[in-house]
Coordinates of C-alpha atoms and ligand atoms in Angstrom, one line a residue:
M29 CA 50.4 -5.1 -16.5
S30 CA 50.2 -4.8 -20.0
K31 CA 47.1 -5.4 -22.2
V32 CA 48.9 -7.0 -24.7
K33 CA 49.3 -10.8 -23.9
T34 CA 49.9 -12.6 -27.2
A35 CA 52.6 -12.3 -29.5
V36 CA 52.7 -13.8 -33.2
I37 CA 55.7 -14.5 -34.6
P38 CA 55.8 -15.3 -38.4
V39 CA 58.4 -18.0 -39.6
A40 CA 57.1 -19.1 -42.6
G41 CA 59.2 -17.7 -45.3
L42 CA 61.6 -19.5 -47.7
G43 CA 64.8 -18.1 -46.2
T44 CA 66.0 -17.9 -49.9
R45 CA 68.7 -15.3 -48.9
F46 CA 70.4 -18.0 -47.0
L47 CA 70.1 -21.0 -49.5
P48 CA 71.7 -23.3 -49.7
A49 CA 71.6 -23.5 -45.7
T50 CA 68.1 -23.5 -45.6
K51 CA 67.2 -25.9 -48.4
S52 CA 66.4 -28.3 -45.3
I53 CA 67.1 -26.4 -42.0
P54 CA 64.6 -23.0 -41.4
K55 CA 66.3 -19.5 -41.3
E56 CA 65.1 -18.7 -37.8
M57 CA 67.0 -22.2 -36.2
L58 CA 70.4 -21.0 -37.9
P59 CA 72.6 -20.1 -34.8
I60 CA 73.9 -16.8 -33.3
V61 CA 76.7 -18.1 -31.5
D62 CA 74.7 -21.4 -29.6
K63 CA 71.0 -20.2 -29.9
P64 CA 69.0 -20.5 -33.1
T65 CA 67.7 -17.1 -33.9
I66 CA 64.4 -17.4 -33.2
Q67 CA 64.9 -18.1 -29.5
Y68 CA 66.6 -14.7 -29.0
I69 CA 63.2 -13.4 -30.4
V70 CA 61.2 -15.5 -28.1
E71 CA 63.1 -14.5 -25.3
E72 CA 62.6 -11.2 -26.0
A73 CA 58.7 -11.6 -26.3
W74 CA 58.5 -13.5 -22.7
S75 CA 60.8 -11.0 -21.0
A76 CA 58.4 -8.2 -22.0
G77 CA 55.4 -10.3 -20.3
I78 CA 54.1 -11.9 -23.5
E79 CA 52.2 -14.9 -22.4
T80 CA 51.7 -17.0 -25.7
V81 CA 53.3 -17.0 -28.5
V82 CA 52.1 -18.1 -31.7
F83 CA 54.3 -19.2 -34.3
V84 CA 52.8 -18.4 -38.0
N85 CA 54.8 -21.9 -39.7
G86 CA 55.0 -23.6 -43.0
H87 CA 55.5 -27.5 -43.5
H88 CA 59.1 -27.4 -43.8
K89 CA 59.9 -26.0 -40.7
S90 CA 58.4 -28.1 -37.6
S91 CA 62.4 -27.9 -36.2
I92 CA 61.0 -24.6 -34.7
E93 CA 57.8 -25.9 -32.7
D94 CA 60.2 -29.0 -31.5
H95 CA 63.0 -26.4 -30.2
F96 CA 60.4 -25.2 -27.6
D97 CA 59.5 -28.4 -26.8
Y98 CA 61.0 -31.1 -24.3
A99 CA 63.4 -33.4 -26.2
Y100 CA 63.0 -36.4 -24.0
E101 CA 65.7 -38.7 -25.0
L102 CA 68.3 -35.6 -25.2
E103 CA 67.5 -34.4 -22.0
D104 CA 67.5 -38.0 -20.1
T105 CA 71.0 -39.2 -21.8
L106 CA 72.4 -35.8 -20.4
S107 CA 71.0 -36.4 -17.2
K108 CA 72.0 -40.0 -16.9
R109 CA 75.4 -39.3 -17.7
G110 CA 75.3 -36.3 -14.6
K111 CA 74.7 -33.2 -16.9
E112 CA 71.7 -32.4 -14.7
A113 CA 72.5 -28.5 -15.2
V114 CA 72.5 -28.8 -19.5
A115 CA 69.7 -30.8 -19.1
D116 CA 67.8 -28.4 -17.2
G117 CA 69.0 -25.8 -19.7
S118 CA 67.1 -27.8 -22.2
R119 CA 64.2 -28.3 -20.7
A120 CA 63.8 -24.5 -19.6
I121 CA 63.3 -23.4 -23.1
A122 CA 60.2 -25.3 -23.0
D123 CA 59.1 -24.4 -19.4
R124 CA 59.4 -20.5 -20.2
G125 CA 56.0 -19.8 -21.8
A126 CA 53.0 -21.5 -23.5
V127 CA 53.6 -21.8 -27.8
V128 CA 50.9 -22.1 -29.9
S129 CA 51.4 -22.8 -34.1
V130 CA 49.8 -22.4 -37.1
R131 CA 50.2 -22.6 -40.6
Q132 CA 50.6 -20.3 -43.4
K133 CA 49.4 -22.6 -46.1
A134 CA 52.1 -20.8 -48.7
P135 CA 54.4 -18.1 -48.2
L136 CA 51.9 -15.0 -49.7
G137 CA 53.8 -12.1 -47.7
L138 CA 54.0 -10.9 -44.1
G139 CA 50.4 -9.6 -44.2
H140 CA 49.2 -12.8 -45.2
A141 CA 51.4 -14.4 -42.4
V142 CA 50.0 -12.7 -39.9
L143 CA 46.3 -13.0 -40.6
A144 CA 46.8 -16.6 -40.0
A145 CA 47.1 -16.1 -36.4
R146 CA 43.4 -14.7 -36.0
P147 CA 41.6 -17.7 -34.8
V148 CA 44.1 -17.9 -32.2
I149 CA 44.5 -14.3 -31.5
G150 CA 40.6 -13.4 -32.0
D151 CA 39.4 -9.8 -30.5
A152 CA 42.2 -8.8 -28.2
P153 CA 45.6 -6.5 -29.2
F154 CA 48.4 -8.3 -30.2
A155 CA 52.4 -8.3 -30.5
V156 CA 54.2 -9.2 -33.7
L157 CA 57.4 -9.8 -33.7
L158 CA 59.6 -11.2 -36.8
G159 CA 61.8 -14.3 -36.8
D160 CA 64.8 -13.1 -38.2
D161 CA 65.2 -9.1 -36.5
I162 CA 67.3 -9.1 -33.8
I163 CA 67.0 -6.1 -31.1
R164 CA 69.2 -6.1 -28.7
P165 CA 68.2 -3.4 -25.3
P166 CA 70.3 -1.4 -23.8
S167 CA 71.1 -2.7 -20.3
D168 CA 68.7 -0.2 -18.5
S169 CA 65.9 -0.6 -20.7
E170 CA 62.7 -2.7 -21.5
P171 CA 63.2 -4.7 -24.7
A172 CA 62.4 -3.4 -28.0
I173 CA 58.3 -5.1 -28.0
G174 CA 58.2 -4.3 -24.0
Q175 CA 58.4 -0.3 -25.5
L176 CA 55.8 -0.6 -27.8
M177 CA 53.8 -2.5 -25.4
E178 CA 54.1 0.3 -22.8
A179 CA 53.4 3.2 -25.8
F180 CA 50.0 1.1 -27.2
D181 CA 48.7 0.9 -23.3
R182 CA 49.1 4.6 -23.2
T183 CA 48.3 5.6 -26.3
G184 CA 45.7 3.1 -27.5
K185 CA 46.7 3.7 -30.8
G186 CA 48.7 0.9 -32.9
Q187 CA 52.6 0.9 -32.5
I188 CA 55.3 0.5 -35.2
A189 CA 59.0 0.2 -34.5
L190 CA 60.8 2.6 -36.3
M191 CA 65.0 3.1 -37.1
Q192 CA 66.3 6.2 -38.5
V193 CA 68.5 5.2 -41.6
P194 CA 70.9 6.7 -44.2
L195 CA 68.1 8.3 -46.5
S196 CA 70.1 6.2 -49.5
E197 CA 69.1 2.9 -47.7
I198 CA 65.3 3.2 -47.1
H199 CA 64.2 1.5 -50.3
K200 CA 65.2 -1.6 -48.8
Y201 CA 62.3 -1.0 -45.8
G202 CA 59.0 0.1 -45.2
A203 CA 59.3 3.8 -44.7
A204 CA 57.3 6.0 -42.4
E205 CA 56.5 9.4 -43.1
G206 CA 55.4 11.8 -40.5
E207 CA 57.2 14.4 -37.4
K208 CA 58.3 12.9 -34.2
D209 CA 56.2 14.1 -31.0
P210 CA 57.7 17.5 -29.6
E211 CA 56.7 16.1 -26.0
N212 CA 58.0 12.8 -26.6
A213 CA 61.1 11.9 -28.5
Q214 CA 60.1 8.2 -28.8
S215 CA 56.9 8.7 -30.2
F216 CA 56.0 9.7 -34.1
H217 CA 53.0 10.8 -35.7
I218 CA 52.8 8.8 -39.2
T219 CA 50.8 10.5 -42.1
A220 CA 52.0 7.8 -44.6
L221 CA 53.4 4.4 -44.9
V222 CA 54.9 3.1 -48.2
E223 CA 56.7 -0.6 -48.5
K224 CA 60.1 0.0 -50.2
P225 CA 59.5 3.6 -51.7
P226 CA 61.7 3.2 -54.8
P227 CA 65.4 4.9 -55.3
G228 CA 64.6 9.0 -56.0
T229 CA 60.7 9.0 -54.4
E230 CA 62.4 8.6 -50.6
K231 CA 60.7 11.0 -48.4
T232 CA 61.8 9.7 -44.8
D233 CA 64.7 8.2 -43.1
Q234 CA 62.3 6.3 -40.5
A235 CA 62.0 2.6 -41.5
V236 CA 59.8 0.0 -40.2
V237 CA 61.5 -2.5 -38.6
G238 CA 60.0 -6.1 -37.2
R239 CA 58.3 -5.2 -34.1
Y240 CA 54.5 -4.2 -33.7
V241 CA 51.4 -4.3 -31.7
L242 CA 48.2 -4.1 -33.4
P243 CA 44.7 -3.8 -32.1
P244 CA 42.3 -6.4 -33.4
S245 CA 40.7 -3.8 -36.1
I246 CA 43.9 -5.0 -38.3
W247 CA 42.3 -8.4 -39.0
S248 CA 39.4 -6.5 -41.1
I249 CA 41.7 -4.7 -43.3
L250 CA 44.1 -7.3 -43.7
V251 CA 41.1 -9.6 -45.1
E252 CA 40.5 -7.2 -48.0
T253 CA 44.2 -6.1 -48.6
G254 CA 45.6 -7.7 -52.1
E255 CA 48.7 -8.0 -53.8
G256 CA 51.3 -5.0 -53.4
A257 CA 54.9 -4.9 -53.8
G258 CA 56.5 -8.1 -54.7
G259 CA 53.2 -9.7 -55.6
E260 CA 52.7 -10.5 -52.0
I261 CA 50.2 -9.4 -49.1
Q262 CA 52.2 -6.6 -47.3
L263 CA 51.6 -5.9 -43.8
T264 CA 52.8 -2.3 -44.6
D265 CA 49.9 -2.0 -47.0
A266 CA 47.4 -2.9 -44.3
L267 CA 49.2 -0.7 -41.3
D268 CA 48.8 2.1 -44.0
T269 CA 45.1 1.5 -44.0
L270 CA 44.8 1.0 -40.2
R271 CA 46.4 4.5 -40.3
E272 CA 44.1 6.2 -42.4
Q273 CA 40.9 4.6 -40.5
E274 CA 41.9 4.9 -36.6
G275 CA 45.4 6.5 -36.4
L276 CA 49.2 4.9 -36.1
M277 CA 52.0 5.9 -34.3
G278 CA 55.9 5.0 -34.6
C279 CA 57.9 4.2 -31.7
C280 CA 61.4 5.0 -31.8
F281 CA 62.8 2.4 -30.0
R282 CA 66.0 2.3 -27.5
G283 CA 68.0 -0.4 -28.9
Q284 CA 70.3 -1.8 -31.4
R285 CA 68.7 -3.7 -34.6
V286 CA 70.5 -6.5 -36.6
D287 CA 68.8 -7.9 -39.5
A288 CA 69.7 -11.5 -39.1
G289 CA 67.6 -12.3 -42.4
D290 CA 71.0 -10.5 -44.2
K291 CA 74.2 -12.2 -44.8
V292 CA 76.3 -9.4 -43.7
G293 CA 73.5 -8.7 -40.6
Y294 CA 73.7 -12.5 -39.4
L295 CA 77.6 -12.1 -39.0
H296 CA 77.2 -8.9 -37.2
A297 CA 74.4 -10.4 -34.9
N298 CA 77.1 -13.3 -34.2
L299 CA 79.7 -11.0 -33.1
L300 CA 77.8 -8.9 -30.8
E301 CA 76.7 -11.7 -29.0
A302 CA 80.2 -13.3 -28.9
L303 CA 81.7 -9.9 -27.7
S304 CA 78.8 -9.5 -24.9
R305 CA 80.0 -12.9 -23.4
D306 CA 82.9 -13.0 -21.0
D307 CA 84.2 -16.6 -21.8
L308 CA 84.2 -15.1 -25.7
K309 CA 84.9 -11.5 -25.5
E310 CA 88.3 -11.9 -25.2
P311 CA 89.0 -14.7 -27.7
V312 CA 86.9 -13.1 -30.2
M313 CA 88.7 -9.6 -30.1
N314 CA 91.8 -11.4 -30.4
L315 CA 90.9 -13.2 -33.5
L316 CA 89.3 -10.4 -35.1
K317 CA 92.2 -8.0 -34.3
S318 CA 94.7 -10.9 -36.1
M319 CA 92.3 -11.0 -39.3
V320 CA 92.4 -7.3 -39.4
A321 CA 95.9 -7.2 -39.6
E322 CA 96.7 -10.0 -41.9
T323 CA 93.8 -8.3 -44.1
N324 CA 95.8 -5.2 -44.6
G325 CA 99.1 -6.7 -44.6
Q326 CA 98.0 -8.7 -47.9
Ligands
UTP424 P1 61.5 -11.8 -44.9 O1 61.0 -11.5 -46.0 O2 62.8 -11.2 -44.6 O3 61.5 -14.2 -44.9 O4 60.4 -11.8 -44.0 P2 62.0 -14.4 -46.2 O5 61.0 -14.4 -47.0 O6 62.1 -16.2 -45.6 O7 63.3 -14.5 -46.7 P3 64.0 -14.3 -48.1 O8 64.3 -13.0 -48.4 O9 63.6 -15.4 -48.6 O10 65.6 -14.4 -47.5 C1 60.2 -11.7 -42.6 C2 59.7 -12.9 -41.7 O11 58.2 -13.0 -41.9 C3 58.2 -14.4 -42.3 C4 59.7 -14.9 -42.3 O12 59.8 -16.5 -42.2 C5 60.7 -14.3 -41.5 O13 61.0 -14.7 -40.6 N1 57.7 -14.7 -43.8 C6 57.8 -13.8 -44.2 C7 56.5 -15.4 -43.2 O14 55.9 -16.1 -42.3 N2 55.5 -15.6 -44.4 C8 55.5 -15.1 -45.6 O15 55.1 -15.4 -46.5 C9 57.0 -14.1 -46.0

């Protein structure tokens, strides 16, 4: 059993890259095939043994909380129509684990969003999963956040998920400098963290992606963290201070990460999910083949 029992999922961002869809629908509620993006993230946390999920929510996004509650009218109507299995499926989303919600009163950045969960988490280590980063684990492996929880339990050090990207792409990410542990290919000793290094200054191809396990000592650091890149309170800046004070490790997780908060990434996530389902694989492959043939023939 991991020491990490609670996960913070910040979902209070404005989702401007998906306007106008996100004018009234939270980005995290956009479906990947037939499930909202956020459900994949929450299911990852639950399957790693997380007991309580804390959403950091914004005022226009209560549909996220509603999705993890019973929908009495819908479920009752489905039952009366003899669709008990579908009603049970809907209830199961609410039954799987405890969900708590706190508010980030203004979208001032990821560091600010995580800090809003402090009154609920208190003096315990916790996981953070970003509400628009999908990580599909290999079939024989723990979910990504479970791999970070295991590394935290083993080392006692804060963990951040790292993914190798082409050097020319690192300016889009938080960048982790340092070196791999010669004795454990999954562990990375971090010597510096830089949020979105400007092109030409890149020193590493290790990008920070949306999974973290953090000790409670991060709270006092977040309180002191001022505005960083983009005028936002950046989690990366607080993590770099944590690294200086007590060390921080990268976890080169196993799994395929897709940024569902980006248009191409969102389409990619939909195709990966569809191709992983028995009932959709063949029709979607046929559709893709005919679309490619048509486009090439133009
Ligand atoms: P993003 O930067 O991808 O989300 O943050 P965003 O700001 O909503 O998106 P764009 O760039 O405008 O399209 C990653 C996650 O952190 C949350 C977001 O909701 C998203 O799930 N977030 C971000 C917060 O909760 N609060 C913030 O102040 C910023």
